[in-house]
């Protein structure tokens, strides 16, 4: 009887209130926190550390233990796996880019120069339960308009899917500002101190730059409509197109136990946002092309190459 009594005492009952306080025999784990390295602490230069580093203990309070005051142990191999997951592929890509730069002798193409000087953001929405026929007019309506004007158009539109398009435009605008730094020209000009004016002889001031302020200009879009632009960094919708998504499944219950299977379509909208500086450049290129265009002549003076000099009769 003593044997079974001892076995019963060693069994852990989950209904026992002291179940969580007990530990199984044979399990030993050091309770000293000094042996457990802390991971994921804030770096000394982190912007989320309000104290500018590790906060020291207040005067009169007991000193912190050694395991709380020491820096966290971070494994460089673990950080490298997240920051540089494929080092061989990165090295091959860098080698290929260096070869391309050497072959081109450091000269940038027009596409590379535009990509370095101008910003753009591409944003695709989720699939909406609507058809291409219903969503395409909204895409034509917002294309070419400033982002704020496009949001206002979707706000007062009577289309049911216009509210979803409005939410996506707001998300695309915020994403372009945060990720690409678009639309911050006015904020930067207000934050920076005003430049010193130039000298009377036309030379620059002490900072080496002449005071140049953009007062605004009139730009022409692809459709020929003119708009006044006061900020070159303001965002506008350059393109908007529709994408066909998967078809869903719905049921239409009819009389006599019959059921029709409906296939409602799903459609997405994609917008490409750019800054007004891009539209100004495109307008200047079109005007330069018009100036270089030659006047059409009915009978231009050009040499005869595919005919004989004399008649054959």
Coordinates of N, CA and C in Angstrom, one line a residue, residues 93-269:
X93 N 25.8 40.4 -58.6 CA 25.1 41.6 -59.1 C 26.0 42.8 -59.1
X94 N 26.8 43.0 -58.1 CA 27.8 44.1 -58.0 C 28.8 44.0 -59.1
X95 N 29.3 42.8 -59.4 CA 30.3 42.6 -60.4 C 29.7 42.9 -61.8
X96 N 28.5 42.5 -62.0 CA 27.9 42.8 -63.3 C 27.6 44.3 -63.5
X97 N 27.3 45.0 -62.4 CA 27.1 46.5 -62.5 C 28.4 47.2 -62.8
X98 N 29.5 46.7 -62.1 CA 30.8 47.4 -62.3 C 31.2 47.2 -63.8
X99 N 31.0 46.0 -64.3 CA 31.4 45.7 -65.7 C 30.6 46.6 -66.7
X100 N 29.3 46.8 -66.4 CA 28.4 47.7 -67.2 C 28.9 49.1 -67.1
X101 N 29.3 49.6 -66.0 CA 29.8 50.9 -65.8 C 31.1 51.2 -66.5
X102 N 32.0 50.2 -66.5 CA 33.3 50.3 -67.2 C 33.1 50.3 -68.7
X103 N 32.1 49.5 -69.2 CA 31.9 49.5 -70.7 C 31.3 50.8 -71.1
X104 N 30.4 51.3 -70.3 CA 29.8 52.6 -70.7 C 30.6 53.8 -70.4
X105 N 31.8 53.6 -69.8 CA 32.8 54.7 -69.4 C 32.2 55.7 -68.5
X106 N 31.3 55.2 -67.6 CA 30.7 56.0 -66.6 C 29.6 56.9 -67.1
X107 N 29.2 56.8 -68.3 CA 28.1 57.7 -68.9 C 26.8 57.0 -68.6
X108 N 25.9 57.8 -68.1 CA 24.5 57.3 -67.8 C 23.6 57.4 -69.0
X109 N 22.7 56.5 -69.2 CA 21.7 56.6 -70.2 C 20.6 57.6 -69.7
X110 N 19.7 57.9 -70.6 CA 18.7 58.8 -70.3 C 17.7 58.2 -69.3
X111 N 17.5 56.9 -69.4 CA 16.6 56.2 -68.4 C 17.2 56.2 -67.0
X112 N 18.6 55.9 -67.0 CA 19.2 55.9 -65.7 C 19.3 57.3 -65.1
X113 N 19.5 58.4 -65.9 CA 19.6 59.7 -65.4 C 18.2 60.1 -64.8
X114 N 17.1 59.7 -65.5 CA 15.8 60.1 -65.0 C 15.5 59.3 -63.7
X115 N 15.9 58.1 -63.7 CA 15.6 57.3 -62.5 C 16.3 57.8 -61.2
X116 N 17.5 58.5 -61.4 CA 18.2 59.0 -60.3 C 17.7 60.4 -59.9
X117 N 17.1 61.1 -60.8 CA 16.7 62.5 -60.5 C 15.2 62.7 -60.2
X118 N 14.4 61.7 -60.7 CA 13.0 61.8 -60.5 C 12.4 60.6 -59.7
X119 N 11.3 60.8 -59.0 CA 10.7 59.8 -58.2 C 9.4 59.4 -58.8
X120 N 9.1 58.1 -58.5 CA 7.8 57.6 -58.9 C 7.4 56.4 -58.0
X121 N 6.1 56.2 -57.9 CA 5.7 55.1 -57.0 C 4.5 54.4 -57.7
X122 N 4.6 53.0 -57.6 CA 3.6 52.1 -58.3 C 2.9 51.4 -57.2
X123 N 1.6 51.5 -57.2 CA 0.8 50.8 -56.1 C -0.4 50.1 -56.8
X124 N -0.6 48.8 -56.4 CA -1.6 48.0 -56.9 C -2.6 47.7 -55.8
X125 N -3.9 47.8 -56.1 CA -4.9 47.6 -55.0 C -5.2 46.1 -55.0
X126 N -6.1 45.8 -54.0 CA -6.6 44.5 -53.9 C -7.7 44.3 -54.9
X127 N -8.2 43.0 -55.0 CA -9.3 42.8 -56.0 C -10.6 43.2 -55.4
X128 N -11.3 44.0 -56.2 CA -12.7 44.4 -55.8 C -13.7 43.6 -56.6
X129 N -14.8 43.4 -56.0 CA -15.9 42.6 -56.6 C -16.7 43.5 -57.5
X130 N -16.1 43.8 -58.6 CA -16.7 44.6 -59.7 C -16.1 44.1 -61.0
X131 N -16.6 44.6 -62.1 CA -16.2 44.2 -63.4 C -15.3 45.3 -64.0
X132 N -14.6 44.9 -65.1 CA -13.7 45.9 -65.8 C -14.5 47.0 -66.4
X133 N -15.7 46.7 -66.9 CA -16.5 47.7 -67.5 C -16.9 48.8 -66.6
X134 N -17.1 48.4 -65.3 CA -17.5 49.4 -64.3 C -16.3 50.2 -63.7
X135 N -15.2 49.6 -63.6 CA -14.0 50.2 -63.0 C -13.2 51.0 -64.0
X136 N -13.3 50.7 -65.3 CA -12.5 51.4 -66.3 C -12.8 52.9 -66.4
X137 N -14.0 53.3 -66.3 CA -14.3 54.8 -66.4 C -13.7 55.6 -65.2
X138 N -13.6 55.0 -64.0 CA -13.0 55.6 -62.9 C -11.5 55.8 -63.1
X139 N -10.9 54.8 -63.7 CA -9.4 54.9 -64.0 C -9.2 56.0 -65.0
X140 N -10.0 56.1 -66.0 CA -9.9 57.2 -67.0 C -10.1 58.6 -66.3
X141 N -11.0 58.6 -65.3 CA -11.3 59.9 -64.7 C -10.2 60.4 -63.8
X142 N -9.4 59.6 -63.2 CA -8.4 60.0 -62.3 C -7.0 60.1 -63.0
X143 N -6.8 59.6 -64.1 CA -5.5 59.6 -64.8 C -5.2 61.1 -65.2
X144 N -4.0 61.5 -64.9 CA -3.5 62.8 -65.3 C -3.9 63.9 -64.3
X145 N -4.7 63.6 -63.2 CA -5.1 64.6 -62.3 C -4.1 64.6 -61.1
X146 N -4.0 65.7 -60.3 CA -3.3 65.7 -59.1 C -3.9 64.7 -58.1
X147 N -3.1 64.2 -57.2 CA -3.6 63.2 -56.3 C -4.8 63.7 -55.4
X148 N -4.7 64.9 -55.0 CA -5.8 65.4 -54.1 C -7.1 65.6 -54.9
X149 N -6.9 66.1 -56.1 CA -8.1 66.3 -57.0 C -8.7 64.9 -57.4
X150 N -7.9 63.9 -57.6 CA -8.4 62.6 -57.9 C -9.2 62.0 -56.7
X151 N -8.7 62.3 -55.5 CA -9.4 61.8 -54.3 C -10.7 62.5 -54.1
X152 N -10.8 63.8 -54.4 CA -12.1 64.5 -54.4 C -13.0 64.0 -55.4
X153 N -12.5 63.7 -56.6 CA -13.4 63.1 -57.6 C -14.0 61.8 -57.2
X154 N -13.3 60.9 -56.5 CA -13.8 59.7 -56.1 C -14.7 59.9 -54.8
X155 N -14.5 60.9 -54.1 CA -15.3 61.2 -52.9 C -16.8 61.5 -53.3
X156 N -16.9 62.3 -54.4 CA -18.3 62.7 -54.8 C -18.8 61.9 -56.0
X157 N -18.1 60.8 -56.3 CA -18.7 60.0 -57.4 C -19.8 59.1 -56.9
X158 N -20.8 58.8 -57.8 CA -21.9 58.0 -57.4 C -21.7 56.5 -57.6
X159 N -20.5 56.2 -58.2 CA -20.2 54.8 -58.4 C -20.0 54.1 -57.0
X160 N -20.4 52.8 -56.9 CA -20.3 52.1 -55.7 C -18.8 51.8 -55.4
X161 N -18.0 51.5 -56.4 CA -16.6 51.1 -56.2 C -15.8 52.3 -56.0
X162 N -16.3 53.6 -56.2 CA -15.5 54.8 -56.0 C -15.0 54.9 -54.6
X163 N -15.7 54.5 -53.6 CA -15.2 54.6 -52.2 C -13.9 53.7 -52.1
X164 N -13.9 52.5 -52.7 CA -12.7 51.7 -52.6 C -11.5 52.3 -53.3
X165 N -11.8 52.9 -54.5 CA -10.7 53.5 -55.2 C -10.2 54.7 -54.4
X166 N -11.1 55.4 -53.7 CA -10.6 56.6 -52.9 C -9.7 56.1 -51.8
X167 N -10.0 55.0 -51.1 CA -9.2 54.5 -50.1 C -7.8 54.1 -50.6
X168 N -7.8 53.5 -51.8 CA -6.6 53.0 -52.4 C -5.7 54.2 -52.8
X169 N -6.3 55.3 -53.3 CA -5.6 56.5 -53.6 C -4.9 57.1 -52.4
X170 N -5.6 57.2 -51.3 CA -5.1 57.7 -50.1 C -3.9 56.8 -49.6
X171 N -4.1 55.5 -49.7 CA -3.0 54.6 -49.3 C -1.8 54.8 -50.2
X172 N -2.0 54.9 -51.5 CA -0.9 55.1 -52.5 C -0.2 56.4 -52.2
X173 N -0.9 57.5 -51.9 CA -0.3 58.8 -51.6 C 0.6 58.7 -50.4
X174 N 0.0 58.1 -49.3 CA 0.8 57.9 -48.1 C 2.1 57.1 -48.3
X175 N 1.9 56.0 -49.1 CA 3.1 55.1 -49.4 C 4.1 55.9 -50.2
X176 N 3.7 56.7 -51.1 CA 4.7 57.5 -51.9 C 5.4 58.5 -51.0
X177 N 4.8 59.1 -50.1 CA 5.4 60.1 -49.2 C 6.4 59.4 -48.3
X178 N 6.0 58.2 -47.7 CA 6.8 57.6 -46.7 C 8.0 56.8 -47.3
X179 N 7.7 56.0 -48.4 CA 8.7 55.2 -48.9 C 9.6 55.9 -50.0
X180 N 9.0 56.8 -50.8 CA 9.8 57.4 -51.8 C 10.2 58.9 -51.5
X181 N 9.6 59.5 -50.5 CA 9.9 60.9 -50.2 C 9.3 61.8 -51.1
X182 N 8.2 61.5 -51.7 CA 7.6 62.4 -52.7 C 6.7 63.4 -52.0
X183 N 6.5 64.5 -52.7 CA 5.6 65.5 -52.1 C 6.1 66.3 -50.9
X184 N 7.5 66.3 -50.7 CA 8.0 67.0 -49.5 C 8.8 68.2 -49.9
X185 N 8.7 68.7 -51.1 CA 9.5 69.9 -51.5 C 9.1 71.1 -50.7
X186 N 7.8 71.3 -50.5 CA 7.4 72.5 -49.8 C 7.8 72.4 -48.3
X187 N 7.7 71.2 -47.7 CA 8.1 71.1 -46.3 C 9.6 71.3 -46.2
X188 N 10.5 70.9 -47.1 CA 11.9 71.1 -47.1 C 12.2 72.6 -47.2
X189 N 11.5 73.3 -48.1 CA 11.8 74.7 -48.2 C 11.4 75.5 -47.0
X190 N 10.4 75.0 -46.3 CA 10.0 75.7 -45.1 C 11.0 75.4 -43.9
X191 N 11.5 74.2 -44.0 CA 12.5 73.8 -42.9 C 13.8 74.4 -43.1
X192 N 14.3 74.5 -44.3 CA 15.6 75.0 -44.6 C 15.7 76.5 -44.4
X193 N 16.8 77.1 -43.9 CA 16.8 78.6 -43.8 C 16.9 79.2 -45.2
X194 N 16.4 80.4 -45.3 CA 16.5 81.1 -46.7 C 17.9 81.3 -47.1
X195 N 18.2 81.1 -48.4 CA 19.6 81.4 -48.9 C 19.9 82.8 -48.9
X196 N 21.2 83.1 -48.8 CA 21.6 84.5 -48.9 C 21.4 85.1 -50.3
X197 N 20.9 86.3 -50.5 CA 20.8 86.8 -51.8 C 22.1 87.0 -52.5
X198 N 22.1 87.1 -53.8 CA 23.3 87.3 -54.6 C 23.7 88.7 -54.5
X199 N 24.9 88.9 -55.0 CA 25.5 90.3 -55.0 C 24.9 91.1 -56.1
X200 N 25.1 92.4 -56.0 CA 24.5 93.2 -57.1 C 25.1 93.0 -58.5
X201 N 26.3 92.5 -58.5 CA 26.9 92.2 -59.8 C 26.5 90.9 -60.4
X202 N 25.5 90.2 -59.8 CA 25.0 88.9 -60.3 C 25.6 87.7 -59.8
X203 N 26.7 87.8 -59.0 CA 27.4 86.6 -58.5 C 26.6 86.1 -57.4
X204 N 27.0 84.8 -57.0 CA 26.2 84.2 -55.9 C 26.7 84.7 -54.6
X205 N 25.9 84.4 -53.5 CA 26.2 84.8 -52.2 C 27.4 84.0 -51.6
X206 N 27.4 84.1 -50.2 CA 28.5 83.4 -49.5 C 28.4 81.9 -49.6
X207 N 27.1 81.4 -49.7 CA 27.0 79.9 -49.8 C 27.3 79.3 -51.1
X208 N 27.6 80.1 -52.1 CA 27.9 79.6 -53.4 C 26.8 79.3 -54.3
X209 N 25.6 79.6 -53.9 CA 24.4 79.3 -54.7 C 23.5 80.6 -54.8
X210 N 23.0 80.7 -55.9 CA 22.1 81.9 -56.1 C 20.7 81.7 -55.6
X211 N 20.1 82.6 -55.1 CA 18.7 82.5 -54.5 C 17.7 82.3 -55.7
X212 N 17.3 81.1 -55.8 CA 16.3 80.7 -56.8 C 15.1 80.1 -56.2
X213 N 14.0 80.7 -56.4 CA 12.7 80.3 -55.8 C 11.7 80.0 -57.0
X214 N 11.1 78.9 -56.9 CA 10.1 78.5 -57.9 C 8.8 79.2 -57.7
X215 N 8.4 80.1 -58.6 CA 7.2 80.9 -58.4 C 6.0 80.2 -59.1
X216 N 6.2 79.1 -59.8 CA 5.0 78.5 -60.5 C 5.1 78.6 -62.0
X217 N 4.5 77.6 -62.6 CA 4.5 77.5 -64.1 C 3.2 76.8 -64.5
X218 N 2.9 76.9 -65.8 CA 1.8 76.3 -66.4 C 2.3 75.1 -67.2
X219 N 1.8 73.9 -66.9 CA 2.2 72.7 -67.6 C 1.0 72.1 -68.4
X220 N 1.4 71.4 -69.4 CA 0.4 70.7 -70.3 C 0.5 69.2 -70.1
X221 N -0.6 68.6 -69.9 CA -0.6 67.1 -69.7 C -0.7 66.4 -71.1
X222 N -0.8 65.1 -71.0 CA -0.9 64.3 -72.3 C -2.1 64.6 -73.1
X223 N -3.2 65.0 -72.4 CA -4.4 65.2 -73.1 C -4.5 66.7 -73.7
X224 N -3.5 67.5 -73.4 CA -3.5 68.9 -73.9 C -4.1 69.9 -72.9
X225 N -4.5 69.4 -71.7 CA -5.1 70.3 -70.7 C -4.0 71.0 -69.9
X226 N -4.1 72.3 -69.7 CA -3.1 73.1 -69.0 C -3.5 73.2 -67.5
X227 N -2.5 73.1 -66.7 CA -2.7 73.3 -65.2 C -1.6 74.2 -64.7
X228 N -1.9 74.9 -63.6 CA -0.9 75.7 -63.0 C -0.3 74.9 -61.8
X229 N 1.1 74.9 -61.8 CA 1.8 74.1 -60.8 C 2.6 75.1 -60.0
X230 N 2.4 75.1 -58.7 CA 3.1 75.9 -57.7 C 4.2 75.2 -57.0
X231 N 4.2 73.9 -57.0 CA 5.2 73.1 -56.3 C 5.7 71.9 -57.3
X232 N 6.9 71.9 -57.6 CA 7.4 70.8 -58.5 C 7.4 69.4 -57.9
X233 N 7.3 69.3 -56.5 CA 7.3 68.0 -55.9 C 5.9 67.5 -55.6
X234 N 4.9 68.2 -56.0 CA 3.5 67.8 -55.7 C 3.2 66.5 -56.6
X235 N 2.4 65.6 -56.1 CA 2.1 64.3 -56.6 C 0.9 64.4 -57.6
X236 N 1.0 63.7 -58.7 CA -0.1 63.5 -59.6 C -0.2 62.1 -60.1
X237 N -1.3 61.7 -60.6 CA -1.5 60.3 -61.1 C -1.1 60.3 -62.6
X238 N 0.0 59.7 -62.8 CA 0.5 59.7 -64.2 C -0.3 58.6 -65.0
X239 N -0.5 57.4 -64.5 CA -1.2 56.4 -65.2 C -2.1 55.6 -64.2
X240 N -3.2 55.1 -64.8 CA -4.1 54.2 -64.0 C -4.7 53.2 -64.9
X241 N -4.5 51.9 -64.6 CA -5.0 50.9 -65.4 C -5.7 49.8 -64.6
X242 N -6.4 48.9 -65.3 CA -7.2 47.9 -64.6 C -6.6 46.5 -64.9
X243 N -6.7 45.6 -63.9 CA -6.3 44.3 -64.0 C -7.4 43.3 -63.7
X244 N -7.5 42.3 -64.5 CA -8.6 41.3 -64.3 C -8.1 40.3 -63.3
X245 N -9.0 40.0 -62.3 CA -8.6 39.0 -61.3 C -9.4 37.7 -61.4
X246 N -9.3 36.9 -60.4 CA -10.1 35.6 -60.5 C -11.6 35.8 -60.4
X247 N -12.3 34.8 -60.9 CA -13.7 34.8 -60.8 C -14.2 34.1 -59.6
X248 N -15.1 34.6 -58.9 CA -15.7 34.0 -57.7 C -16.8 33.0 -58.0
X249 N -17.4 32.5 -57.0 CA -18.5 31.6 -57.2 C -19.7 32.0 -56.3
X250 N -20.9 32.1 -56.9 CA -22.1 32.5 -56.1 C -23.2 31.7 -56.7
X251 N -24.3 31.6 -55.9 CA -25.4 30.7 -56.3 C -26.7 31.5 -56.4
X252 N -27.5 31.2 -57.4 CA -28.8 31.8 -57.6 C -29.8 30.7 -57.5
X253 N -30.6 30.7 -56.4 CA -31.5 29.7 -56.2 C -32.8 30.0 -56.9
X254 N -33.3 29.1 -57.8 CA -34.5 29.3 -58.6 C -35.6 28.3 -58.1
X255 N -36.7 28.4 -58.9 CA -37.8 27.6 -58.6 C -37.6 26.1 -58.9
X256 N -38.4 25.2 -58.3 CA -38.4 23.8 -58.5 C -37.0 23.2 -58.2
X257 N -36.3 23.7 -57.2 CA -35.1 23.2 -56.7 C -33.9 23.4 -57.6
X258 N -34.0 24.3 -58.6 CA -32.9 24.5 -59.5 C -32.0 25.6 -58.9
X259 N -30.7 25.5 -59.3 CA -29.7 26.5 -58.8 C -28.8 26.9 -60.0
X260 N -28.6 28.2 -60.1 CA -27.7 28.7 -61.2 C -26.4 29.1 -60.5
X261 N -25.3 28.7 -61.1 CA -24.0 29.1 -60.6 C -23.6 30.4 -61.2
X262 N -23.3 31.4 -60.4 CA -22.9 32.7 -60.9 C -21.4 32.8 -60.7
X263 N -20.7 33.5 -61.6 CA -19.3 33.8 -61.6 C -19.0 35.2 -61.5
X264 N -19.1 35.9 -60.4 CA -18.9 37.3 -60.3 C -17.4 37.6 -60.5
X265 N -17.1 38.6 -61.3 CA -15.7 39.0 -61.6 C -15.1 39.8 -60.4
X266 N -13.7 39.8 -60.4 CA -13.0 40.6 -59.5 C -11.9 41.4 -60.3
X267 N -11.8 42.6 -59.9 CA -10.9 43.5 -60.7 C -10.1 44.4 -59.7
X268 N -8.8 44.7 -60.1 CA -7.9 45.5 -59.4 C -7.6 46.7 -60.2
X269 N -7.1 47.8 -59.5 CA -6.7 49.0 -60.1 C -5.2 49.3 -59.7

